[in-house]
Amino acid sequence: MTVLAKTTAPKGHGRTMADKVSDKTDESAELRDAAVESGNAAPVAAPRVGVDVIADAVKLLPNGPGVYRMLSTSGDVLYVGKARSLKKRVTNYTRVAGQNNRIARMIQSTAAMEFVTTSTETEALLLEANLIKQLKPRFNVLLRDDKSFPYILLTGDHDAPQLVKHRGARSRKGQYFGPFASAQAVGRTINAMQKAFLVRTCSDSVYETRTRPCLLHQIKRCSAPCTGEISLEDYGELVRDASAFLSGKSRAIKDELANEMQAAAEEMEFERAAVYRDRLAALSHVQSHQGINPQTVEEADVFALHQDGGHACVQVFFFRTGQNWGNRAYFPRIDKQVEAGELLASFIGQFYDDKPTPRLVLVSDEPDEIELLSLALSERAGHKIEIAIPKRGEKRDLVDHALQNAREALGRKLADSSSQAVLLDGVARVFGLDERPRRIEVYDNSHIMGTNAVGGMIVAGPEGFVKGQYRKFNIRSTDITPGDDFGMMREVLTRRFSRLLKEHGARVALEAEAEANGGDIGPWPDLVLIDGGAGQLSAAKSILDELGIDDVPMVGIAKGPDRDAGREKFFIPGKPDFMLPLRDPVLYYIQRLRDEAHRFAIGSHRARRSKDIGKAGLEEIPGVGPTRKRSLLNHFGTLKAIERAGVNDLAAVEGISEATAKAIYDFFHETAG
């Protein structure tokens, strides 16, 4: 792979293709700067963009495969594409006539280009998908809200294997089953597996410290190998059954359990028969929540696309070991002119950039360059990948089922967006904004007596909460008096908006920003909500004034008397404060935003506090020394279990008085401010 990109090498020494293309522009900039310094500056010409820039790049391009990037005047990546022949593909962009509006806008915005040559077209395709996910160019189809999928791990590095949910790199020894569509699907399955196979879910450290069976054993969800309630040999049989069930041998396991139940009943051992009955019921519960379980498809992912009104939904179903392990709906960001084939090809390429690929991928529409896509996925996976558009039979039924789910999911999404638009129009009306806000940022602080102080920022837009853009700010300044909310807000806003200016420059007009981002929300907020009254708002406004930012509307939200919801007062700089009618939908919406910011800030604070507690143990709690700490850990197993315990449970521990139990409980449950 050869990177053809801009560098700072001297002209004529190791210059790359992109350097040569941009030499004239760089020289012009140097001459212009010199003229400005000497006072003889001519009128500043607009930067070169569009066809001329692309035509200059074409002159130096090879005919081989590679990836190209089109950049705006600000250096943002507009588009990432791959080509069998870079020269031929980029030459197409030197002709605006005949291009659709989306491509024409992209060409006219291009101020520079960068290139990477590759050995093969498949390598180019894989690199393209990776760069799109990293750079998020506005003119590409973007896979949004992309998260790693959870797996079930049956560990293999312990005498008594553990059943646990797993995300991330599969580096721990054991058997991995998945992917599952959601953490909820994994949780339901593990819960039922506990009832059916009595396999432990506790961590190894808890296992090693147990001296008596835990509550899970008492409610018949664990066989308690930790305390010898079952031999390791018999426990191994349960683990093998659990592995067989997750591997698709559910029918054989159910038949075996049914036979055991019948034998126990015939021998008049009704208690043992009831155990097998409960295990059978648990397995049936798992399968009843799986919906369709195909008979002829062992392993496949199903992609179904539905488009409507410039919006799209891709519904993905996961089938492994003949079982349905859930589905997830995606709403990729697209231009209205993107065709189904281009959308699916780009989506699938990005989707499998960091995920294992099954041997069969079923799709509702044919992706562009389907053979190349199949070859690229096969090369990455190390085995043959088939992409098929089934026409009949069970495979077609699976696609049709996914397609129906895609239609329904997009319908719900559009309905939610419509309702959200009405609320945002109301926000604009109430706060006197010129336009419907596309990005609302809400700020809140959380601490206990000034300790573990955290600032939180949440983001909301036309599609609801944008959780991928939430930010937490650990308060670092040592000059802030503990509990000084003004000082904390000053640090949070200074860090947030200083970085915004550095990375994105000054805020641009709303219309231009919305156009530049293809209808998506931009980095700059259209409205900032501060949890606090006139004083908090004034402090926040002064921070933005110091940074030279005067075009970001700000509103303070003061809680009503006795913190009554519905009696909030709103403060806008230069205007009298006011309240909204109790049943105003906009009031409910703003309360939701404020509550979400409060929830996020408190959650971040608690996570930081728990981390500190984990480092220092329980010794931070008054009256808890090494002896009591050891008693608590021996009784509950983990700090998390101690945190969840009630006062009576804590008082039941040897050496813990009622007063100490109350102190421990209050320490973990004191409300953060």
CSV table of C-alpha atoms in Angstrom, one decimal, residues 71-399:
chain,number,residue,atom,x,y,z
A,71,LEU,CA,-11.4,17.6,1.1
A,72,SER,CA,-13.1,20.9,1.7
A,73,THR,CA,-11.4,24.3,2.1
A,74,SER,CA,-11.4,23.7,5.9
A,75,GLY,CA,-9.7,20.3,5.5
A,76,ASP,CA,-12.7,18.3,6.4
A,77,VAL,CA,-13.1,15.0,4.4
A,78,LEU,CA,-16.1,15.3,2.0
A,79,TYR,CA,-16.0,11.8,0.5
A,80,VAL,CA,-14.0,8.6,0.5
A,81,GLY,CA,-14.1,6.4,-2.5
A,82,LYS,CA,-12.3,3.4,-4.0
A,83,ALA,CA,-11.4,2.7,-7.6
A,84,ARG,CA,-10.0,-0.1,-9.8
A,85,SER,CA,-8.2,2.7,-11.6
A,86,LEU,CA,-7.7,5.9,-9.7
A,87,LYS,CA,-7.0,7.9,-12.9
A,88,LYS,CA,-10.2,6.8,-14.6
A,89,ARG,CA,-12.4,7.2,-11.6
A,90,VAL,CA,-11.2,10.6,-10.6
A,91,THR,CA,-11.4,11.8,-14.2
A,92,ASN,CA,-15.2,11.3,-14.0
A,93,TYR,CA,-15.3,14.1,-11.4
A,94,THR,CA,-13.9,16.6,-13.8
A,95,ARG,CA,-17.2,16.7,-15.6
A,96,VAL,CA,-20.1,18.2,-13.6
A,97,ALA,CA,-22.6,17.8,-16.4
A,98,GLY,CA,-24.6,14.7,-16.1
A,99,GLN,CA,-23.9,14.2,-12.4
A,100,ASN,CA,-26.7,14.1,-9.9
A,101,ASN,CA,-27.1,17.0,-7.4
A,102,ARG,CA,-25.3,15.2,-4.6
A,103,ILE,CA,-22.2,14.5,-6.7
A,104,ALA,CA,-22.2,18.0,-8.2
A,105,ARG,CA,-22.3,19.6,-4.8
A,106,MET,CA,-19.4,17.4,-3.7
A,107,ILE,CA,-17.3,18.3,-6.7
A,108,GLN,CA,-17.9,22.0,-6.3
A,109,SER,CA,-16.9,21.8,-2.6
A,110,THR,CA,-13.6,19.9,-3.3
A,111,ALA,CA,-10.5,22.0,-2.5
A,112,ALA,CA,-7.9,19.2,-2.3
A,113,MET,CA,-7.5,15.5,-2.8
A,114,GLU,CA,-5.5,12.8,-1.1
A,115,PHE,CA,-4.8,9.3,-2.4
A,116,VAL,CA,-3.6,5.9,-1.3
A,117,THR,CA,-2.7,3.2,-3.8
A,118,THR,CA,-3.3,-0.4,-3.0
A,119,SER,CA,-2.2,-3.7,-4.5
A,120,THR,CA,-5.7,-5.0,-5.3
A,121,GLU,CA,-9.2,-3.6,-5.6
A,122,THR,CA,-10.4,-5.8,-2.7
A,123,GLU,CA,-7.7,-4.2,-0.5
A,124,ALA,CA,-9.1,-0.8,-1.7
A,125,LEU,CA,-12.6,-1.8,-0.8
A,126,LEU,CA,-11.6,-2.8,2.7
A,127,LEU,CA,-9.6,0.4,3.3
A,128,GLU,CA,-12.5,2.5,2.0
A,129,ALA,CA,-14.9,1.0,4.5
A,130,ASN,CA,-12.4,1.5,7.3
A,131,LEU,CA,-11.8,5.2,6.4
A,132,ILE,CA,-15.5,5.9,6.1
A,133,LYS,CA,-16.0,4.7,9.6
A,134,GLN,CA,-13.1,6.7,10.9
A,135,LEU,CA,-13.6,10.0,9.1
A,136,LYS,CA,-17.4,10.0,8.7
A,137,PRO,CA,-17.4,12.0,5.4
A,138,ARG,CA,-20.6,13.9,4.8
A,139,PHE,CA,-21.3,12.7,1.3
A,140,ASN,CA,-20.8,8.9,2.1
A,141,VAL,CA,-23.4,6.5,3.3
A,142,LEU,CA,-22.6,6.4,7.1
A,143,LEU,CA,-23.3,3.6,9.4
A,144,ARG,CA,-24.5,5.4,12.6
A,145,ASP,CA,-24.8,4.2,16.1
A,146,ASP,CA,-22.4,1.3,15.4
A,147,LYS,CA,-21.6,-0.6,18.6
A,148,SER,CA,-19.8,-3.8,19.2
A,149,PHE,CA,-22.1,-6.8,19.6
A,150,PRO,CA,-22.2,-8.8,22.9
A,151,TYR,CA,-21.3,-12.5,23.0
A,152,ILE,CA,-21.8,-15.2,25.6
A,153,LEU,CA,-18.6,-16.6,26.9
A,154,LEU,CA,-18.2,-20.0,28.6
A,155,THR,CA,-14.8,-19.6,30.1
A,156,GLY,CA,-12.1,-22.2,29.6
A,157,ASP,CA,-9.4,-21.0,32.0
A,158,HIS,CA,-10.9,-22.3,35.3
A,159,ASP,CA,-11.8,-25.7,36.8
A,160,ALA,CA,-15.4,-24.5,37.2
A,161,PRO,CA,-16.2,-22.5,33.9
A,162,GLN,CA,-18.2,-19.3,34.2
A,163,LEU,CA,-21.1,-18.1,31.9
A,164,VAL,CA,-20.7,-14.4,31.3
A,165,LYS,CA,-21.6,-11.6,28.8
A,166,HIS,CA,-18.6,-10.5,26.8
A,167,ARG,CA,-17.8,-7.5,24.5
A,168,GLY,CA,-14.6,-6.5,22.8
A,169,ALA,CA,-11.6,-8.6,21.8
A,170,ARG,CA,-12.0,-12.3,22.2
A,171,SER,CA,-8.7,-12.9,24.0
A,172,ARG,CA,-9.9,-14.9,27.0
A,173,LYS,CA,-9.7,-18.6,26.7
A,174,GLY,CA,-13.1,-20.3,26.3
A,175,GLN,CA,-16.1,-20.8,23.9
A,176,TYR,CA,-17.8,-17.7,22.4
A,177,PHE,CA,-21.4,-17.8,21.3
A,178,GLY,CA,-22.8,-14.9,19.3
A,179,PRO,CA,-23.1,-12.3,18.2
A,180,PHE,CA,-26.4,-11.4,19.9
A,181,ALA,CA,-28.3,-8.3,18.7
A,182,SER,CA,-28.4,-6.6,22.2
A,183,ALA,CA,-27.3,-6.9,25.8
A,184,GLN,CA,-30.9,-7.6,26.7
A,185,ALA,CA,-30.9,-10.7,24.4
A,186,VAL,CA,-27.8,-11.9,26.1
A,187,GLY,CA,-29.2,-11.2,29.6
A,188,ARG,CA,-32.4,-13.1,28.9
A,189,THR,CA,-30.4,-16.0,27.5
A,190,ILE,CA,-28.0,-16.1,30.5
A,191,ASN,CA,-30.9,-15.8,32.9
A,192,ALA,CA,-32.6,-18.8,31.4
A,193,MET,CA,-29.3,-20.8,31.1
A,194,GLN,CA,-28.8,-20.3,34.8
A,195,LYS,CA,-32.2,-21.9,35.5
A,196,ALA,CA,-31.6,-24.7,33.0
A,197,PHE,CA,-28.0,-25.6,33.6
A,198,LEU,CA,-27.1,-24.1,37.0
A,199,VAL,CA,-23.8,-22.7,35.7
A,200,ARG,CA,-22.1,-20.1,37.7
A,201,THR,CA,-22.0,-16.4,36.6
A,202,CYS,CA,-19.9,-15.0,39.4
A,203,SER,CA,-16.4,-13.7,38.8
A,204,ASP,CA,-13.3,-15.9,39.7
A,205,SER,CA,-12.4,-13.6,42.6
A,206,VAL,CA,-15.9,-14.0,44.1
A,207,TYR,CA,-15.7,-17.8,43.5
A,208,GLU,CA,-12.4,-18.1,45.4
A,209,THR,CA,-13.6,-16.1,48.4
A,210,ARG,CA,-17.0,-17.9,49.0
A,211,THR,CA,-17.3,-19.8,52.2
A,212,ARG,CA,-21.0,-20.6,51.9
A,213,PRO,CA,-23.4,-20.8,49.0
A,214,CYS,CA,-24.8,-17.5,47.7
A,215,LEU,CA,-28.4,-16.5,47.1
A,216,LEU,CA,-28.3,-17.8,43.5
A,217,HIS,CA,-27.8,-21.3,44.8
A,218,GLN,CA,-30.7,-20.8,47.2
A,219,ILE,CA,-33.1,-19.8,44.4
A,220,LYS,CA,-31.8,-22.7,42.3
A,221,ARG,CA,-29.9,-20.8,39.7
A,222,CYS,CA,-26.4,-22.0,40.5
A,223,SER,CA,-25.1,-25.4,41.5
A,224,ALA,CA,-22.5,-23.8,43.8
A,225,PRO,CA,-19.3,-25.6,42.8
A,226,CYS,CA,-17.5,-22.8,44.8
A,227,THR,CA,-18.4,-24.5,48.2
A,228,GLY,CA,-18.5,-28.1,47.0
A,229,GLU,CA,-22.3,-28.4,46.8
A,230,ILE,CA,-21.6,-30.2,43.5
A,231,SER,CA,-18.5,-32.1,42.4
A,232,LEU,CA,-16.4,-30.6,39.6
A,233,GLU,CA,-17.0,-33.7,37.6
A,234,ASP,CA,-20.8,-33.3,37.8
A,235,TYR,CA,-20.5,-29.6,37.3
A,236,GLY,CA,-18.6,-30.4,34.1
A,237,GLU,CA,-21.6,-32.3,32.8
A,238,LEU,CA,-23.8,-29.2,33.3
A,239,VAL,CA,-21.2,-27.1,31.4
A,240,ARG,CA,-21.1,-29.6,28.5
A,241,ASP,CA,-24.9,-29.5,28.3
A,242,ALA,CA,-24.9,-25.7,28.3
A,243,SER,CA,-22.3,-25.7,25.6
A,244,ALA,CA,-24.3,-28.2,23.5
A,245,PHE,CA,-27.4,-26.1,23.8
A,246,LEU,CA,-25.7,-22.9,22.7
A,247,SER,CA,-24.0,-24.8,19.9
A,248,GLY,CA,-27.4,-25.7,18.4
A,249,LYS,CA,-28.0,-29.1,19.9
A,250,SER,CA,-31.1,-27.8,21.8
A,251,ARG,CA,-33.4,-30.7,20.6
A,252,ALA,CA,-31.0,-33.4,21.8
A,253,ILE,CA,-30.6,-31.6,25.2
A,254,LYS,CA,-34.4,-31.2,25.6
A,255,ASP,CA,-35.0,-34.8,24.8
A,256,GLU,CA,-32.3,-35.9,27.3
A,257,LEU,CA,-33.9,-33.8,30.0
A,258,ALA,CA,-37.4,-35.1,29.2
A,259,ASN,CA,-36.1,-38.6,29.5
A,260,GLU,CA,-34.4,-37.9,32.8
A,261,MET,CA,-37.6,-36.3,34.1
A,262,GLN,CA,-39.7,-39.3,33.1
A,263,ALA,CA,-37.3,-41.7,34.7
A,264,ALA,CA,-37.3,-39.8,37.9
A,265,ALA,CA,-41.1,-39.7,38.0
A,266,GLU,CA,-41.3,-43.5,37.4
A,267,GLU,CA,-38.9,-44.0,40.3
A,268,MET,CA,-41.2,-41.8,42.5
A,269,GLU,CA,-38.4,-39.2,42.9
A,270,PHE,CA,-40.7,-36.3,42.3
A,271,GLU,CA,-38.4,-33.6,43.7
A,272,ARG,CA,-35.7,-34.6,41.1
A,273,ALA,CA,-38.3,-34.8,38.4
A,274,ALA,CA,-39.4,-31.2,39.3
A,275,VAL,CA,-35.8,-30.0,38.8
A,276,TYR,CA,-35.7,-31.4,35.3
A,277,ARG,CA,-39.2,-30.0,34.6
A,278,ASP,CA,-37.9,-26.5,35.6
A,279,ARG,CA,-34.9,-26.9,33.4
A,280,LEU,CA,-37.0,-27.8,30.4
A,281,ALA,CA,-39.3,-24.8,31.0
A,282,ALA,CA,-36.2,-22.5,31.1
A,283,LEU,CA,-35.0,-23.8,27.7
A,284,SER,CA,-38.5,-23.4,26.2
A,285,HIS,CA,-38.5,-19.9,27.5
A,286,VAL,CA,-35.2,-19.1,25.6
A,287,GLN,CA,-36.6,-20.5,22.4
A,288,SER,CA,-40.0,-18.8,22.8
A,289,HIS,CA,-38.2,-15.4,22.8
A,290,GLN,CA,-36.2,-16.2,19.7
A,291,GLY,CA,-39.1,-16.0,17.3
A,292,ILE,CA,-38.2,-17.6,14.0
A,293,ASN,CA,-35.7,-20.5,14.3
A,294,PRO,CA,-34.8,-21.7,10.7
A,295,GLN,CA,-34.6,-25.3,9.8
A,296,THR,CA,-32.3,-25.1,6.8
A,297,VAL,CA,-30.1,-22.1,7.8
A,298,GLU,CA,-27.3,-22.9,10.3
A,299,GLU,CA,-25.4,-19.6,10.2
A,300,ALA,CA,-26.3,-16.4,8.4
A,301,ASP,CA,-26.8,-12.7,8.8
A,302,VAL,CA,-29.9,-11.2,7.0
A,303,PHE,CA,-29.8,-7.6,5.8
A,304,ALA,CA,-33.1,-6.0,4.6
A,305,LEU,CA,-33.3,-2.4,3.3
A,306,HIS,CA,-36.4,-0.2,3.2
A,307,GLN,CA,-36.3,3.4,1.9
A,308,ASP,CA,-38.9,6.1,2.2
A,309,GLY,CA,-38.9,9.8,1.8
A,310,GLY,CA,-35.1,10.2,1.8
A,311,HIS,CA,-34.7,8.0,4.9
A,312,ALA,CA,-33.6,4.4,5.1
A,313,CYS,CA,-33.7,1.5,7.6
A,314,VAL,CA,-31.5,-1.6,7.4
A,315,GLN,CA,-32.8,-4.4,9.6
A,316,VAL,CA,-30.1,-7.0,10.5
A,317,PHE,CA,-31.0,-10.5,11.9
A,318,PHE,CA,-28.4,-12.8,13.3
A,319,PHE,CA,-28.8,-16.6,13.0
A,320,ARG,CA,-26.3,-18.9,14.6
A,321,THR,CA,-26.4,-22.6,15.2
A,322,GLY,CA,-29.9,-22.7,13.8
A,323,GLN,CA,-31.1,-20.2,16.4
A,324,ASN,CA,-32.3,-16.6,16.1
A,325,TRP,CA,-30.1,-14.5,18.2
A,326,GLY,CA,-31.9,-11.2,17.7
A,327,ASN,CA,-32.1,-8.3,15.4
A,328,ARG,CA,-31.1,-4.7,15.3
A,329,ALA,CA,-32.4,-1.7,13.2
A,330,TYR,CA,-29.9,0.8,11.7
A,331,PHE,CA,-30.8,4.2,10.2
A,332,PRO,CA,-27.8,5.1,8.0
A,333,ARG,CA,-27.3,8.7,7.1
A,334,ILE,CA,-27.9,9.0,3.3
A,335,ASP,CA,-28.6,11.4,0.6
A,336,LYS,CA,-32.0,11.2,-1.1
A,337,GLN,CA,-30.3,10.2,-4.3
A,338,VAL,CA,-28.4,7.2,-3.0
A,339,GLU,CA,-29.6,4.0,-4.7
A,340,ALA,CA,-30.3,0.7,-2.8
A,341,GLY,CA,-27.3,-1.1,-4.3
A,342,GLU,CA,-24.8,1.6,-3.3
A,343,LEU,CA,-26.3,1.9,0.2
A,344,LEU,CA,-26.2,-1.8,0.9
A,345,ALA,CA,-22.7,-2.2,-0.4
A,346,SER,CA,-21.3,0.7,1.7
A,347,PHE,CA,-23.3,-0.4,4.7
A,348,ILE,CA,-22.2,-4.1,4.7
A,349,GLY,CA,-18.6,-3.1,4.1
A,350,GLN,CA,-18.6,-0.8,7.1
A,351,PHE,CA,-20.6,-3.3,9.2
A,352,TYR,CA,-18.1,-6.1,8.9
A,353,ASP,CA,-15.1,-3.8,9.3
A,354,ASP,CA,-14.7,-5.0,12.9
A,355,LYS,CA,-17.0,-8.0,13.2
A,356,PRO,CA,-16.7,-11.7,12.3
A,357,THR,CA,-18.6,-12.5,9.1
A,358,PRO,CA,-20.8,-15.7,8.8
A,359,ARG,CA,-20.4,-17.9,5.7
A,360,LEU,CA,-23.8,-16.8,4.4
A,361,VAL,CA,-25.1,-13.2,4.1
A,362,LEU,CA,-28.7,-12.8,2.8
A,363,VAL,CA,-29.8,-9.5,1.4
A,364,SER,CA,-33.1,-8.0,0.2
A,365,ASP,CA,-31.4,-6.0,-2.7
A,366,GLU,CA,-28.3,-6.7,-4.7
A,367,PRO,CA,-25.4,-4.6,-3.4
A,368,ASP,CA,-23.2,-2.8,-6.0
A,369,GLU,CA,-20.2,-4.9,-7.1
A,370,ILE,CA,-21.5,-7.9,-5.2
A,371,GLU,CA,-18.8,-10.2,-6.3
A,372,LEU,CA,-16.0,-7.8,-5.3
A,373,LEU,CA,-17.7,-7.3,-1.9
A,374,SER,CA,-18.0,-11.0,-1.4
A,375,LEU,CA,-14.3,-11.5,-2.3
A,376,ALA,CA,-13.2,-8.7,0.1
A,377,LEU,CA,-15.2,-10.1,3.0
A,378,SER,CA,-13.8,-13.6,2.2
A,379,GLU,CA,-10.2,-12.2,2.2
A,380,ARG,CA,-10.7,-10.6,5.6
A,381,ALA,CA,-12.5,-13.6,7.2
A,382,GLY,CA,-10.1,-16.2,5.9
A,383,HIS,CA,-13.0,-18.3,4.5
A,384,LYS,CA,-15.5,-18.1,1.6
A,385,ILE,CA,-18.3,-15.7,2.2
A,386,GLU,CA,-21.5,-16.0,0.0
A,387,ILE,CA,-23.8,-13.0,-0.5
A,388,ALA,CA,-27.1,-14.1,-1.8
A,389,ILE,CA,-30.5,-12.6,-2.8
A,390,PRO,CA,-32.9,-15.5,-2.2
A,391,LYS,CA,-35.9,-15.8,-4.5
A,392,ARG,CA,-37.9,-18.6,-2.7
A,393,GLY,CA,-38.0,-21.0,0.2
A,394,GLU,CA,-37.1,-20.5,3.8
A,395,LYS,CA,-34.2,-18.1,3.1
A,396,ARG,CA,-36.6,-15.8,1.2
A,397,ASP,CA,-39.0,-16.0,4.1
A,398,LEU,CA,-36.2,-14.9,6.4
A,399,VAL,CA,-35.5,-11.9,4.2
